[in-house]
Amino acid sequence: RKEVEQDPGPFNVPEGATVAFNCTYSNSASQSFFWYRQDCRKEPKLLMSVYSSGNEDGRFTAQLNRASQYISLLIRDSKLSDSATYLCVVNGRGGSNYKLTFGKGTLLTVNP
Amino acid sequence: NAGVTQTPKFQVLKTGQSMTLQCAQDMNHNSMYWYRQDPGMGLRLIYYSASEGTTDKGEVPNGYNVSRLNKREFSLRLESAAPSQTSVYFCASSEFGPQETQYFGPGTRLLVL
């Protein structure tokens, strides 16, 4: 299994749709999990951290399943402004807390 | 409050030339990072500095050196640029470590001919 693997995408959805992204990670010792968002030719920005109990921020819901080493991001009522690449990020390679591993990203395009 | 700033924004080098990428943050963060982003590869950590005075190698350190000049500034140097170093370079910082939010600079687009 690759260290962090995401849905290859791209995802093209209409406004108002619900879309879900999945991510798996290989290091069972990983402790921190995040979703970042990256707009075209821009820097990544934190969308949300992912907690064991799951967490929600408005239209966005993140879930973590440690047993399956699986992270998900659900976007409800998609907006045009949600169009971006979504990066799954996991910390801890080789026991180092400083080595974040980024997934390759999933491109989302929300269409009018 | 500018966050994380990087200079230059764009650079073209010839093989063998050297250059330094500059990064500064004004958030009083302890940890700083350098990443490179290549198509189809995702972001990869080059070097990091857990705190002022310390630096450590990341996943892809070969061909690079870094200096944590002070708490604010973390520079990345290419001593002898190679075409394989053509990439987008991002600097980032976080308050105490990667378990916290990382704030990224706008990136430097480097082309090595």
Short mmCIF file of C-alpha atoms in Angstrom, two decimals:
data_model
loop_
_atom_site.label_atom_id
_atom_site.label_comp_id
_atom_site.label_asym_id
_atom_site.label_seq_id
_atom_site.Cartn_x
_atom_site.Cartn_y
_atom_site.Cartn_z
CA ARG A 1 0.00 0.00 0.00
CA LYS A 2 1.27 3.47 -0.84
CA GLU A 3 1.92 5.74 2.13
CA VAL A 4 -1.03 8.00 1.37
CA GLU A 5 -3.35 7.14 -1.47
CA GLN A 6 -6.31 9.19 -2.64
CA ASP A 7 -9.09 8.72 -5.14
CA PRO A 8 -7.51 9.56 -8.50
CA GLY A 9 -10.38 11.78 -9.64
CA PRO A 10 -11.03 14.13 -11.26
CA PHE A 11 -14.51 14.70 -9.92
CA ASN A 12 -16.93 16.83 -11.93
CA VAL A 13 -20.17 17.55 -10.08
CA PRO A 14 -23.05 20.02 -10.47
CA GLU A 15 -23.67 22.76 -7.94
CA GLY A 16 -25.59 21.46 -4.96
CA ALA A 17 -24.24 17.93 -5.25
CA THR A 18 -22.72 15.92 -2.44
CA VAL A 19 -19.27 14.56 -3.11
CA ALA A 20 -17.04 12.29 -1.06
CA PHE A 21 -13.29 11.80 -1.20
CA ASN A 22 -11.47 8.84 0.25
CA CYS A 23 -7.91 8.41 1.42
CA THR A 24 -5.98 5.45 2.80
CA TYR A 25 -2.67 5.51 4.66
CA SER A 26 -0.13 2.79 5.35
CA ASN A 27 1.54 3.85 8.61
CA SER A 28 -0.56 2.54 11.47
CA ALA A 29 1.46 4.72 13.88
CA SER A 30 0.26 7.94 12.26
CA GLN A 31 -1.20 10.37 14.73
CA SER A 32 -2.32 13.46 12.86
CA PHE A 33 -4.57 13.71 9.84
CA PHE A 34 -5.62 16.66 7.75
CA TRP A 35 -7.39 17.76 4.62
CA TYR A 36 -5.79 20.66 2.80
CA ARG A 37 -7.21 22.52 -0.16
CA GLN A 38 -5.08 23.82 -3.02
CA ASP A 39 -6.41 26.17 -5.67
CA CYS A 40 -4.80 26.16 -9.12
CA ARG A 41 -1.26 27.58 -8.97
CA LYS A 42 -1.70 28.55 -5.31
CA GLU A 43 -0.35 27.30 -2.01
CA PRO A 44 -2.10 24.59 0.03
CA LYS A 45 -4.32 25.81 2.86
CA LEU A 46 -5.71 23.82 5.75
CA LEU A 47 -9.33 22.86 5.23
CA MET A 48 -9.75 20.83 8.40
CA SER A 49 -8.01 18.52 10.79
CA VAL A 50 -9.46 15.03 11.15
CA TYR A 51 -10.22 13.70 14.60
CA SER A 52 -10.96 10.16 15.70
CA SER A 53 -14.53 11.03 16.60
CA GLY A 54 -15.12 12.66 13.22
CA ASN A 55 -15.69 16.36 12.83
CA GLU A 56 -17.86 18.74 10.89
CA ASP A 57 -17.35 22.30 9.73
CA GLY A 58 -20.38 23.67 7.96
CA ARG A 59 -20.82 21.74 4.72
CA PHE A 60 -17.66 19.69 5.29
CA THR A 61 -17.45 16.47 7.29
CA ALA A 62 -14.26 14.49 7.92
CA GLN A 63 -14.12 10.95 9.23
CA LEU A 64 -11.23 8.78 10.42
CA ASN A 65 -11.26 5.00 10.67
CA ARG A 66 -8.05 3.92 12.36
CA ALA A 67 -8.80 0.21 12.09
CA SER A 68 -9.07 0.45 8.30
CA GLN A 69 -6.50 3.28 8.05
CA TYR A 70 -8.98 5.30 6.07
CA ILE A 71 -9.91 8.99 6.00
CA SER A 72 -12.83 10.58 4.21
CA LEU A 73 -14.07 14.05 3.36
CA LEU A 74 -17.70 14.75 2.53
CA ILE A 75 -18.77 18.01 0.92
CA ARG A 76 -22.49 18.74 0.92
CA ASP A 77 -24.30 21.31 -1.23
CA SER A 78 -21.25 21.92 -3.42
CA LYS A 79 -20.49 25.49 -4.46
CA LEU A 80 -18.57 26.73 -7.48
CA SER A 81 -15.97 28.04 -5.03
CA ASP A 82 -15.31 24.47 -3.82
CA SER A 83 -13.51 23.76 -7.11
CA ALA A 84 -9.93 22.93 -6.09
CA THR A 85 -7.56 20.06 -5.44
CA TYR A 86 -8.07 18.36 -2.08
CA LEU A 87 -4.98 16.93 -0.40
CA CYS A 88 -5.07 14.18 2.20
CA VAL A 89 -2.19 14.64 4.66
CA VAL A 90 -0.89 12.24 7.29
CA ASN A 91 1.97 12.67 9.72
CA GLY A 92 4.57 10.19 10.84
CA ARG A 93 6.78 8.30 8.49
CA GLY A 94 9.42 6.17 10.18
CA GLY A 95 8.25 7.35 13.56
CA SER A 96 9.08 10.99 12.86
CA ASN A 97 6.41 13.44 13.77
CA TYR A 98 7.94 15.98 11.42
CA LYS A 99 7.47 14.08 8.22
CA LEU A 100 4.07 14.84 6.86
CA THR A 101 3.09 12.79 3.85
CA PHE A 102 0.85 14.41 1.29
CA GLY A 103 -1.40 12.52 -1.04
CA LYS A 104 -1.27 13.44 -4.71
CA GLY A 105 -4.59 15.19 -4.43
CA THR A 106 -8.03 14.86 -5.96
CA LEU A 107 -9.24 17.52 -8.35
CA LEU A 108 -12.82 18.68 -7.86
CA THR A 109 -14.65 20.81 -10.41
CA VAL A 110 -18.11 22.07 -9.48
CA ASN A 111 -20.11 23.06 -12.54
CA PRO A 112 -22.98 25.59 -12.73
CA ASN B 1 0.49 40.43 9.04
CA ALA B 2 1.90 38.92 5.82
CA GLY B 3 2.05 35.29 7.02
CA VAL B 4 4.70 33.38 5.07
CA THR B 5 6.53 35.20 2.29
CA GLN B 6 8.86 33.74 -0.32
CA THR B 7 11.24 35.28 -2.81
CA PRO B 8 11.63 35.09 -5.70
CA LYS B 9 8.30 34.09 -7.22
CA PHE B 10 9.87 32.82 -10.43
CA GLN B 11 13.41 31.93 -11.41
CA VAL B 12 15.13 30.43 -14.45
CA LEU B 13 18.56 28.91 -13.91
CA LYS B 14 21.07 27.19 -16.11
CA THR B 15 22.43 23.81 -15.06
CA GLY B 16 25.23 24.28 -12.55
CA GLN B 17 24.16 27.71 -11.33
CA SER B 18 23.46 28.31 -7.67
CA MET B 19 20.69 30.23 -5.96
CA THR B 20 19.04 30.74 -2.59
CA LEU B 21 15.29 30.73 -2.03
CA GLN B 22 14.26 32.99 0.82
CA CYS B 23 11.40 32.40 3.24
CA ALA B 24 10.20 34.48 6.16
CA GLN B 25 7.24 34.22 8.54
CA ASP B 26 5.84 36.84 10.89
CA MET B 27 3.68 34.56 13.04
CA ASN B 28 6.39 33.79 15.64
CA HIS B 29 6.27 30.13 14.65
CA ASN B 30 8.92 27.73 15.89
CA SER B 31 8.86 25.18 13.04
CA MET B 32 9.56 25.82 9.39
CA TYR B 33 9.63 23.55 6.33
CA TRP B 34 10.66 23.42 2.71
CA TYR B 35 8.66 21.30 0.23
CA ARG B 36 8.79 20.71 -3.46
CA GLN B 37 5.73 19.92 -5.58
CA ASP B 38 6.01 18.11 -8.87
CA PRO B 39 3.19 16.98 -11.18
CA GLY B 40 1.90 13.56 -10.16
CA MET B 41 4.15 13.42 -7.08
CA GLY B 42 2.45 15.43 -4.37
CA LEU B 43 4.33 17.65 -1.96
CA ARG B 44 7.57 16.19 -0.63
CA LEU B 45 9.52 17.49 2.36
CA ILE B 46 13.07 18.61 1.56
CA TYR B 47 14.25 19.95 4.93
CA TYR B 48 12.65 21.14 8.10
CA SER B 49 13.62 23.16 11.14
CA ALA B 50 11.85 22.14 14.32
CA SER B 51 13.06 25.25 16.13
CA GLU B 52 15.57 28.05 15.74
CA GLY B 53 19.06 26.60 15.54
CA THR B 54 18.08 23.13 14.31
CA THR B 55 17.61 21.67 10.85
CA ASP B 56 16.95 18.14 9.66
CA LYS B 57 16.63 16.29 6.39
CA GLY B 58 13.28 15.40 4.98
CA GLU B 59 12.37 12.95 2.24
CA VAL B 60 14.35 14.49 -0.65
CA PRO B 61 17.32 16.50 0.72
CA ASN B 62 19.95 15.66 -1.92
CA GLY B 63 21.18 18.71 -3.82
CA TYR B 64 19.89 21.18 -1.23
CA ASN B 65 21.13 22.94 1.87
CA VAL B 66 19.22 25.05 4.35
CA SER B 67 19.89 27.73 6.92
CA ARG B 68 17.63 28.75 9.79
CA LEU B 69 18.95 32.28 9.98
CA ASN B 70 16.76 33.26 12.93
CA LYS B 71 13.30 32.44 14.15
CA ARG B 72 11.68 34.25 11.21
CA GLU B 73 13.81 33.14 8.28
CA PHE B 74 14.56 29.78 6.69
CA SER B 75 16.45 29.71 3.40
CA LEU B 76 16.96 26.92 0.86
CA ARG B 77 20.09 26.83 -1.27
CA LEU B 78 20.75 24.99 -4.51
CA GLU B 79 24.52 24.82 -4.89
CA SER B 80 24.61 23.41 -8.41
CA ALA B 81 21.19 23.35 -10.01
CA ALA B 82 20.10 20.37 -12.10
CA PRO B 83 17.09 19.99 -14.44
CA SER B 84 15.63 17.47 -11.96
CA GLN B 85 15.26 20.36 -9.51
CA THR B 86 12.74 22.09 -11.77
CA SER B 87 9.74 22.31 -9.49
CA VAL B 88 7.51 24.53 -7.40
CA TYR B 89 9.02 25.14 -3.97
CA PHE B 90 6.85 25.93 -0.96
CA CYS B 91 7.97 27.14 2.41
CA ALA B 92 5.68 26.53 5.38
CA SER B 93 5.61 27.19 9.10
CA SER B 94 3.71 25.93 12.11
CA GLU B 95 3.69 26.99 15.72
CA PHE B 96 5.24 23.89 17.29
CA GLY B 97 5.22 21.04 14.81
CA PRO B 98 3.41 19.35 11.93
CA GLN B 99 0.62 18.13 14.18
CA GLU B 100 -0.59 21.71 13.96
CA THR B 101 -1.76 23.75 11.01
CA GLN B 102 0.97 24.48 8.50
CA TYR B 103 0.82 27.85 6.79
CA PHE B 104 2.33 27.91 3.33
CA GLY B 105 3.98 30.67 1.37
CA PRO B 106 2.89 31.44 -2.21
CA GLY B 107 5.65 29.31 -3.73
CA THR B 108 8.65 29.78 -5.99
CA ARG B 109 8.48 28.40 -9.52
CA LEU B 110 11.95 27.27 -10.56
CA LEU B 111 12.98 26.17 -14.04
CA VAL B 112 16.44 24.71 -14.54
CA LEU B 113 17.55 24.50 -18.15
#
